[in-house]
Short mmCIF file of C-alpha atoms in Angstrom, two decimals:
data_model
loop_
_atom_site.label_atom_id
_atom_site.label_comp_id
_atom_site.label_asym_id
_atom_site.label_seq_id
_atom_site.Cartn_x
_atom_site.Cartn_y
_atom_site.Cartn_z
CA MET M 1 -36.56 58.60 -10.93
CA ARG M 2 -35.65 56.68 -14.04
CA PRO M 3 -32.19 58.41 -14.33
CA LEU M 4 -31.49 57.52 -10.69
CA LEU M 5 -32.31 53.86 -11.29
CA CYS M 6 -30.03 53.84 -14.34
CA CYS M 7 -27.18 55.26 -12.32
CA LEU M 8 -27.70 52.72 -9.57
CA GLY M 9 -27.77 49.90 -12.12
CA LEU M 10 -24.56 51.12 -13.73
CA ALA M 11 -22.87 51.36 -10.36
CA ALA M 12 -23.96 47.80 -9.58
CA LEU M 13 -22.37 46.59 -12.80
CA LEU M 14 -19.13 48.50 -12.39
CA GLY M 15 -18.82 47.91 -8.66
CA PRO M 16 -17.38 44.37 -8.78
CA CYS M 17 -14.97 45.34 -11.56
CA LEU M 18 -13.54 48.19 -9.49
CA ALA M 19 -13.54 46.37 -6.15
CA CYS M 20 -10.33 47.22 -4.34
CA PRO M 21 -9.22 46.53 -0.74
CA SER M 22 -8.60 49.64 1.32
CA ALA M 23 -4.89 48.89 1.58
CA CYS M 24 -4.49 48.85 -2.21
CA SER M 25 -4.92 51.28 -5.04
CA CYS M 26 -6.50 49.95 -8.23
CA SER M 27 -6.45 51.40 -11.70
CA VAL M 28 -6.93 50.45 -15.32
CA LYS M 29 -3.80 50.56 -17.49
CA LYS M 30 -3.80 51.93 -21.03
CA ASN M 31 -3.79 48.39 -22.41
CA GLY M 32 -6.98 47.66 -20.48
CA ARG M 33 -5.34 45.57 -17.76
CA LEU M 34 -6.46 46.11 -14.20
CA LEU M 35 -3.65 46.87 -11.75
CA ALA M 36 -3.93 46.29 -8.01
CA GLU M 37 -1.05 48.07 -6.30
CA CYS M 38 -0.61 46.78 -2.74
CA ALA M 39 3.15 47.22 -2.15
CA TYR M 40 4.71 48.79 0.95
CA LYS M 41 1.51 48.46 3.00
CA ASP M 42 2.85 46.36 5.88
CA LEU M 43 0.44 43.55 4.91
CA GLN M 44 0.75 40.20 6.68
CA ASP M 45 -1.62 38.32 4.35
CA VAL M 46 -2.84 38.54 0.78
CA PRO M 47 -5.70 41.05 0.99
CA LYS M 48 -9.27 39.93 0.41
CA GLY M 49 -11.80 41.68 -1.83
CA LEU M 50 -9.68 41.94 -4.98
CA SER M 51 -11.50 42.10 -8.30
CA SER M 52 -11.67 38.84 -10.19
CA ASN M 53 -10.33 40.48 -13.35
CA VAL M 54 -7.11 41.83 -11.81
CA THR M 55 -4.27 41.03 -14.21
CA ILE M 56 -1.39 42.74 -12.37
CA LEU M 57 -1.05 42.27 -8.61
CA THR M 58 1.80 43.92 -6.73
CA LEU M 59 2.37 42.73 -3.17
CA SER M 60 6.08 43.48 -2.87
CA ALA M 61 7.75 44.76 0.31
CA ASN M 62 5.15 43.65 2.82
CA ARG M 63 5.34 41.24 5.77
CA ILE M 64 3.50 38.30 4.20
CA GLY M 65 4.86 35.06 5.69
CA TRP M 66 2.47 32.40 4.42
CA LEU M 67 0.71 31.57 1.15
CA GLY M 68 -2.23 29.19 1.44
CA GLN M 69 -4.03 27.10 -1.13
CA GLY M 70 -6.73 29.77 -1.56
CA SER M 71 -4.60 32.89 -1.24
CA PHE M 72 -5.14 33.86 -4.90
CA ALA M 73 -8.56 32.29 -5.50
CA GLU M 74 -10.08 35.74 -6.19
CA VAL M 75 -7.57 36.67 -8.90
CA SER M 76 -7.42 33.62 -11.16
CA GLU M 77 -6.94 35.90 -14.20
CA VAL M 78 -3.72 37.44 -12.89
CA GLN M 79 -0.82 37.52 -15.37
CA SER M 80 1.86 39.29 -13.30
CA LEU M 81 2.29 38.57 -9.60
CA TRP M 82 4.98 40.39 -7.64
CA LEU M 83 5.73 39.02 -4.15
CA GLY M 84 9.36 40.00 -3.67
CA TYR M 85 10.79 41.32 -0.40
CA ASN M 86 8.31 39.68 1.94
CA GLN M 87 8.88 37.11 4.68
CA ILE M 88 7.32 34.12 2.90
CA GLY M 89 8.53 30.89 4.47
CA VAL M 90 5.58 28.57 3.83
CA VAL M 91 3.94 27.96 0.45
CA GLU M 92 1.16 25.40 0.56
CA PRO M 93 0.67 22.99 -2.37
CA GLY M 94 -1.91 24.47 -4.70
CA ALA M 95 -1.15 28.11 -3.85
CA PHE M 96 -0.33 28.88 -7.51
CA ALA M 97 -1.96 25.94 -9.26
CA LEU M 98 -5.03 27.90 -10.47
CA LEU M 99 -3.09 30.82 -11.94
CA VAL M 100 -2.98 29.34 -15.43
CA HIS M 101 -2.63 32.77 -17.09
CA LEU M 102 0.46 33.72 -15.09
CA LYS M 103 3.39 35.05 -17.14
CA ASN M 104 5.52 36.76 -14.50
CA LEU M 105 6.09 35.46 -10.97
CA ASP M 106 8.46 37.17 -8.52
CA LEU M 107 9.15 35.38 -5.23
CA SER M 108 12.61 36.81 -4.68
CA HIS M 109 14.01 37.94 -1.33
CA ASN M 110 11.89 35.70 0.88
CA LYS M 111 12.56 32.72 3.18
CA ILE M 112 11.37 29.88 0.95
CA ALA M 113 13.13 26.58 1.61
CA ASP M 114 10.43 24.21 0.35
CA PHE M 115 8.30 24.96 -2.68
CA PRO M 116 5.39 23.01 -4.24
CA TRP M 117 7.07 22.48 -7.59
CA GLN M 118 4.07 20.55 -8.86
CA ASP M 119 2.18 23.87 -9.00
CA LEU M 120 4.36 24.93 -11.94
CA ARG M 121 2.90 22.17 -14.11
CA ASN M 122 -0.18 24.32 -14.74
CA LEU M 123 1.79 27.50 -15.47
CA SER M 124 2.80 26.62 -19.02
CA GLY M 125 2.68 30.28 -20.08
CA LEU M 126 5.17 31.47 -17.45
CA GLN M 127 7.90 33.63 -18.96
CA ILE M 128 9.77 35.09 -15.98
CA LEU M 129 10.38 33.25 -12.68
CA LYS M 130 12.36 34.94 -9.93
CA MET M 131 13.21 32.78 -6.92
CA ASN M 132 16.54 34.36 -6.05
CA ASN M 133 17.57 35.26 -2.50
CA ASN M 134 15.67 32.48 -0.79
CA ARG M 135 16.72 29.34 1.11
CA LEU M 136 16.32 26.71 -1.60
CA ALA M 137 18.73 23.84 -0.97
CA GLY M 138 17.61 21.59 -3.82
CA LEU M 139 15.49 21.35 -6.94
CA PRO M 140 13.73 18.35 -8.46
CA ARG M 141 15.17 17.44 -11.83
CA ASP M 142 11.78 18.05 -13.48
CA ALA M 143 10.88 21.21 -11.55
CA PHE M 144 10.62 23.35 -14.71
CA ARG M 145 9.65 20.63 -17.17
CA SER M 146 6.36 22.19 -18.30
CA LEU M 147 7.61 25.79 -18.69
CA LYS M 148 8.01 25.85 -22.47
CA ASP M 149 7.74 29.67 -22.62
CA LEU M 150 10.12 30.44 -19.74
CA ARG M 151 12.65 33.07 -20.86
CA SER M 152 14.27 34.23 -17.61
CA LEU M 153 15.04 32.12 -14.53
CA TRP M 154 16.61 33.57 -11.38
CA LEU M 155 17.97 31.10 -8.81
CA ASN M 156 20.96 33.04 -7.53
CA ASP M 157 21.67 33.61 -3.83
CA ASN M 158 20.09 30.43 -2.53
CA GLU M 159 21.59 27.41 -0.75
CA LEU M 160 21.93 25.11 -3.74
CA THR M 161 24.87 22.70 -3.37
CA THR M 162 24.13 20.68 -6.48
CA LEU M 163 21.79 20.50 -9.46
CA ALA M 164 20.49 17.32 -11.06
CA GLU M 165 21.58 16.72 -14.62
CA GLY M 166 18.85 17.80 -16.99
CA THR M 167 17.40 20.49 -14.70
CA PHE M 168 17.34 22.99 -17.57
CA ASP M 169 16.32 20.56 -20.28
CA ASN M 170 12.97 21.06 -21.99
CA LEU M 171 13.23 24.86 -21.70
CA PRO M 172 13.38 25.82 -25.38
CA SER M 173 12.69 29.54 -24.74
CA LEU M 174 15.22 30.04 -21.93
CA SER M 175 17.58 32.92 -22.70
CA GLN M 176 18.70 34.13 -19.26
CA LEU M 177 19.77 32.11 -16.21
CA GLN M 178 21.15 33.35 -12.90
CA ILE M 179 22.62 30.75 -10.54
CA PHE M 180 25.54 32.63 -8.98
CA ASN M 181 26.16 32.91 -5.23
CA ASN M 182 25.14 29.35 -4.39
CA PRO M 183 27.41 27.13 -2.24
CA PHE M 184 28.04 24.52 -4.93
CA ASN M 185 29.75 21.29 -3.97
CA CYS M 186 31.74 20.74 -7.15
CA SER M 187 31.73 16.98 -7.08
CA CYS M 188 31.28 15.23 -10.37
CA LYS M 189 27.53 15.48 -9.82
CA VAL M 190 27.68 19.04 -11.20
CA PHE M 191 30.25 18.29 -13.90
CA TRP M 192 27.37 18.17 -16.38
CA LEU M 193 26.72 21.85 -15.59
CA LYS M 194 30.17 22.79 -16.83
CA LYS M 195 29.59 20.92 -20.09
CA TRP M 196 26.12 22.42 -20.43
CA THR M 197 27.37 25.99 -19.99
CA GLU M 198 30.04 25.38 -22.63
CA ASN M 199 27.46 24.38 -25.23
CA THR M 200 24.33 26.38 -24.39
CA SER M 201 23.26 29.65 -25.97
CA VAL M 202 21.62 30.72 -22.68
CA SER M 203 23.14 33.83 -21.11
CA ILE M 204 24.37 32.87 -17.64
CA THR M 205 24.65 36.13 -15.75
CA LYS M 206 27.80 36.55 -13.66
CA GLY M 207 29.02 33.12 -14.65
CA GLY M 208 32.37 33.83 -12.97
CA SER M 209 30.61 34.11 -9.61
CA THR M 210 29.20 30.58 -9.85
CA LEU M 211 31.88 29.31 -7.49
CA CYS M 212 32.68 26.07 -5.73
CA VAL M 213 32.60 25.98 -1.94
CA ALA M 214 33.68 22.31 -1.77
CA PRO M 215 35.71 20.13 -2.11
CA GLY M 216 38.72 21.95 -0.68
CA ARG M 217 40.87 21.51 -3.79
CA LEU M 218 38.31 23.44 -5.86
CA LYS M 219 37.15 26.00 -3.29
CA GLY M 220 36.89 29.44 -4.83
CA ARG M 221 37.11 28.19 -8.41
CA ALA M 222 34.26 28.63 -10.86
CA VAL M 223 32.08 25.65 -11.62
CA THR M 224 33.11 26.11 -15.24
CA ASP M 225 36.75 25.50 -14.23
CA ILE M 226 36.33 21.95 -12.90
CA PRO M 227 39.25 20.06 -14.55
CA ASP M 228 38.11 17.47 -17.06
CA HIS M 229 40.35 14.75 -15.62
CA TYR M 230 38.58 14.97 -12.24
CA CYS M 231 35.43 13.54 -13.76
CA VAL M 232 35.61 10.70 -16.27
CA ALA M 233 32.57 8.69 -17.35
CA PRO M 234 32.67 4.97 -16.50
CA SER M 235 34.02 2.28 -18.78
CA VAL M 236 33.27 -1.38 -18.19
CA GLN M 237 34.56 -4.75 -19.37
CA LEU M 238 33.01 -8.14 -18.69
CA THR M 239 34.98 -11.38 -18.81
CA TYR M 240 34.17 -14.92 -17.75
CA LEU M 241 36.17 -17.45 -15.77
CA SER M 242 35.69 -21.17 -15.25
CA ASN M 243 36.01 -23.40 -12.19
CA LEU M 244 39.08 -23.73 -10.04
CA ASP M 245 39.91 -27.45 -10.48
CA ASN M 246 41.47 -27.84 -7.04
CA THR M 247 38.65 -26.21 -5.09
CA VAL M 248 35.46 -27.33 -6.80
CA MET M 249 33.13 -28.98 -4.33
CA TYR M 250 30.02 -29.16 -6.53
CA ASP M 251 28.94 -31.73 -9.07
CA GLY M 252 27.79 -28.83 -11.26
CA LEU M 253 29.62 -25.85 -12.68
CA THR M 254 30.40 -22.68 -10.79
CA LEU M 255 29.98 -19.99 -13.42
CA THR M 256 32.10 -16.92 -12.70
CA LEU M 257 31.84 -13.52 -14.37
CA HIS M 258 34.28 -10.70 -13.72
CA CYS M 259 33.44 -7.03 -14.20
CA SER M 260 36.33 -4.56 -14.59
CA VAL M 261 35.54 -0.85 -14.40
CA ALA M 262 37.41 2.43 -14.75
CA GLY M 263 36.49 6.08 -14.37
CA SER M 264 36.83 9.02 -11.99
CA PRO M 265 35.55 8.79 -9.34
CA LEU M 266 35.97 5.01 -9.36
CA PRO M 267 32.58 3.58 -10.39
CA GLU M 268 30.44 1.38 -8.21
CA ILE M 269 29.67 -2.06 -9.63
CA ARG M 270 26.09 -3.25 -9.75
CA TRP M 271 24.61 -6.40 -11.25
CA ARG M 272 21.29 -6.99 -12.97
CA ILE M 273 20.20 -10.55 -13.73
CA GLN M 274 17.21 -11.46 -15.85
CA THR M 275 16.28 -15.13 -16.02
CA SER M 276 13.08 -16.68 -17.33
CA SER M 277 11.55 -16.70 -13.86
CA ARG M 278 12.87 -13.63 -12.06
CA ARG M 279 14.79 -10.37 -12.12
CA VAL M 280 17.52 -9.75 -9.55
CA GLU M 281 19.39 -6.50 -8.82
CA ILE M 282 22.47 -6.56 -6.60
CA ASN M 283 23.87 -3.14 -5.67
CA GLY M 284 27.24 -4.07 -4.24
CA PRO M 285 29.11 -7.07 -2.85
CA ASN M 286 27.26 -9.60 -0.72
CA VAL M 287 30.26 -11.74 0.24
CA ALA M 288 32.37 -10.57 3.18
CA ARG M 289 36.15 -10.99 3.45
CA ASP M 290 35.68 -14.01 5.70
CA GLY M 291 33.60 -15.74 3.05
CA ASN M 292 30.24 -15.25 4.74
CA VAL M 293 27.34 -14.37 2.46
CA LYS M 294 25.50 -11.27 3.72
CA GLN M 295 22.28 -12.27 2.02
CA SER M 296 22.18 -15.93 2.93
CA ARG M 297 19.28 -16.78 0.60
CA GLU M 298 20.91 -15.28 -2.48
CA ARG M 299 22.69 -17.77 -4.74
CA PHE M 300 24.46 -15.10 -6.80
CA LEU M 301 27.71 -14.44 -4.94
CA VAL M 302 29.16 -10.97 -5.55
CA PHE M 303 32.68 -10.06 -4.42
CA LYS M 304 34.12 -6.62 -3.77
CA ASN M 305 36.61 -6.96 -6.63
CA GLY M 306 33.83 -7.12 -9.24
CA THR M 307 33.48 -10.89 -9.50
CA MET M 308 30.20 -12.78 -9.48
CA ALA M 309 30.06 -16.55 -8.89
CA ILE M 310 27.01 -18.77 -9.39
CA PRO M 311 27.64 -22.19 -7.81
CA ASN M 312 25.76 -25.16 -9.29
CA PHE M 313 24.79 -23.23 -12.38
CA SER M 314 21.58 -24.75 -13.75
CA LYS M 315 19.00 -24.22 -16.49
CA GLU M 316 17.08 -21.96 -14.10
CA ASP M 317 20.06 -19.58 -14.07
CA GLU M 318 20.11 -19.08 -17.83
CA GLY M 319 19.52 -15.51 -18.87
CA ILE M 320 21.09 -12.10 -19.37
CA TYR M 321 23.76 -11.01 -16.89
CA THR M 322 24.47 -7.27 -16.90
CA CYS M 323 27.28 -5.46 -15.12
CA LEU M 324 26.71 -1.74 -14.52
CA ALA M 325 29.45 0.78 -13.74
CA VAL M 326 28.00 3.84 -11.98
CA ASN M 327 29.67 7.07 -10.89
CA ASP M 328 28.65 10.73 -10.60
CA VAL M 329 29.33 11.34 -14.29
CA GLY M 330 27.16 8.59 -15.71
CA THR M 331 26.44 4.88 -16.15
CA ARG M 332 27.75 2.26 -18.55
CA ASP M 333 26.71 -1.35 -18.77
CA VAL M 334 27.61 -4.50 -20.65
CA SER M 335 25.61 -7.72 -20.84
CA VAL M 336 26.15 -11.34 -21.69
CA ASN M 337 23.53 -13.96 -22.45
CA VAL M 338 24.45 -17.20 -20.65
CA ALA M 339 22.97 -20.54 -21.73
CA LEU M 340 23.59 -24.04 -20.41
CA ALA M 341 24.26 -26.99 -22.74
CA GLY M 342 23.73 -30.53 -21.46
CA SER M 343 26.60 -33.04 -21.55
CA GLU M 344 24.94 -34.88 -24.42
CA ASN M 345 25.63 -31.91 -26.74
CA PRO M 346 29.31 -31.48 -27.65
CA ALA M 347 30.60 -27.96 -27.20
CA GLU M 348 32.02 -28.03 -30.71
CA ASP M 349 28.56 -28.48 -32.20
CA LEU M 350 27.20 -25.58 -30.17
CA LEU M 351 29.99 -23.32 -31.33
CA ARG M 352 29.33 -24.28 -34.93
CA ASP M 353 25.66 -23.43 -34.44
CA ASP M 354 26.52 -19.97 -33.07
CA PRO M 355 29.87 -18.59 -34.34
CA GLN M 356 29.70 -15.73 -31.77
CA ALA M 357 29.38 -18.10 -28.82
CA SER M 358 32.13 -18.81 -26.32
CA HIS M 359 32.06 -21.88 -24.08
CA LEU M 360 33.01 -22.69 -20.52
CA GLY M 361 34.34 -26.09 -19.50
CA ASP M 362 35.59 -27.26 -16.11
CA ARG M 363 39.11 -25.91 -16.66
CA SER M 364 41.58 -24.05 -14.49
CA CYS M 365 40.84 -20.42 -13.63
CA TYR M 366 41.56 -18.15 -16.56
CA LYS M 367 40.18 -15.03 -18.14
CA GLY M 368 38.25 -15.64 -21.31
CA ASP M 369 37.03 -13.38 -24.08
CA GLU M 370 36.26 -9.82 -23.14
CA MET M 371 32.64 -8.85 -23.64
CA ASP M 372 32.48 -5.88 -26.00
CA PRO M 373 30.36 -3.13 -24.36
CA SER M 374 29.20 -1.96 -27.80
CA GLY M 375 27.43 -5.28 -28.28
CA ALA M 376 25.69 -5.34 -24.92
CA GLY M 377 23.13 -8.09 -24.71
CA GLU M 378 24.29 -9.78 -27.93
CA LYS M 379 27.22 -11.88 -26.72
CA LEU M 380 26.44 -15.50 -25.88
CA VAL M 381 28.38 -17.74 -23.51
CA ILE M 382 27.62 -21.48 -23.75
CA VAL M 383 28.23 -23.32 -20.48
CA TYR M 384 29.22 -26.93 -21.25
CA HIS M 385 28.52 -29.08 -18.21
CA MET M 386 30.94 -31.92 -17.42
CA PRO M 387 29.54 -34.26 -14.73
CA ARG M 388 31.60 -35.34 -11.74
CA GLU M 389 32.08 -38.93 -12.96
CA SER M 390 33.54 -37.72 -16.26
CA LYS M 391 36.06 -35.57 -14.45
CA SER M 392 36.95 -38.39 -12.11
CA ARG M 393 37.72 -40.71 -15.03
CA ALA M 394 39.74 -38.00 -16.72
CA GLY M 395 41.80 -36.77 -13.84
CA GLY M 396 40.88 -38.37 -10.53
CA ALA M 397 38.41 -37.56 -7.77
CA VAL M 398 37.39 -33.98 -6.97
CA PRO M 399 38.37 -32.93 -3.44
CA GLN M 400 35.71 -31.72 -1.04
CA VAL M 401 36.20 -28.30 0.65
CA PRO M 402 34.06 -26.19 2.98
CA LEU M 403 32.01 -23.39 1.42
CA GLY M 404 33.96 -20.67 3.22
CA THR M 405 37.24 -22.01 1.84
CA LEU M 406 35.77 -22.09 -1.66
CA LEU M 407 34.59 -18.48 -1.45
CA LEU M 408 37.93 -17.28 -0.13
CA ALA M 409 39.78 -19.19 -2.82
CA LEU M 410 37.56 -17.66 -5.49
CA GLY M 411 37.95 -14.20 -4.04
CA ILE M 412 41.76 -14.40 -3.88
CA ALA M 413 42.19 -16.00 -7.28
CA LEU M 414 39.85 -13.60 -9.08
CA CYS M 415 41.33 -10.39 -7.75
CA CYS M 416 44.61 -11.02 -9.54
#
């Protein structure tokens, strides 16, 4: 009787360790790892009843179409998970989040278009990730940020048209990358990839097959063959202009800044203004060709040609004015710190106090000193205010003109 009880007790202890669904075959490898082999079984779901200490789970070549949040709750110790050649189209957030011991994950040859990339944050020990032959059309820039041990990454044969710059940053162990057979749109948004491949030690398998599908002029050419002159990082220059004597309708000064940009493709011009009371960002012109202001409450008038005008410039408008040039290759910016001096302070005294300062008076329209981009935020423009009565005594009365006429005059004069 006692031997029988011992046998039953031993079976009770070993039973959970050897638990294996009927569709699978389970065995212990020489290294002590428990293998659950469930491939080629026509399974439509992850089988239930797997042992909690399974370290290798093979589910390849089944008909699994969905992975839920609890699909792998029973096998949290798994280190290698093979799911290739299924029909997986839906992966719920959290499906892989608990598999913190995972080193190898194969999801290749499925129908995955959307993936819960946040799940990878917990998989810091992942070494091999195969997501090739799916329907991925995009990747977050930080998708692989936490995968410090990742050695091999397969993304080939998907629907990727572009990749965000920095996608493969923070992968110090990466040695193999496959991204061929994707329909890349070789705009300057992927120009960084060419530069990265030229400087990286990562082996990019079949690099010659990483071809452009668009634009037409580059169709069929390798991403690594994008001509350098197609994509040039922005350059930016900032100059200031003073009032137009014959069109000034205000008692105060209309401060005008002009931003000149170059690059390929031609950069967009954006403005960032930081005063003591507020921060303003203007992403494009707000003055139409007919002189109407699109944002009627905004006092910073931005023209298509890169000019900004601030009518009735006052102490409240003092601050840092930054022009940004933005294209697909990068961003450059240059800033100027603008301060207003009252009429009781001679401009000459202000210039003596700050030898780097430039000053604006109510003169004819002209381009002043160029703001050096290398000294962004350090240049200082002193606006010297000359009241209306002083101008009248010096050169006669100032004519009155409608606002629309003023804006058109500024726009025409400043585009020269």
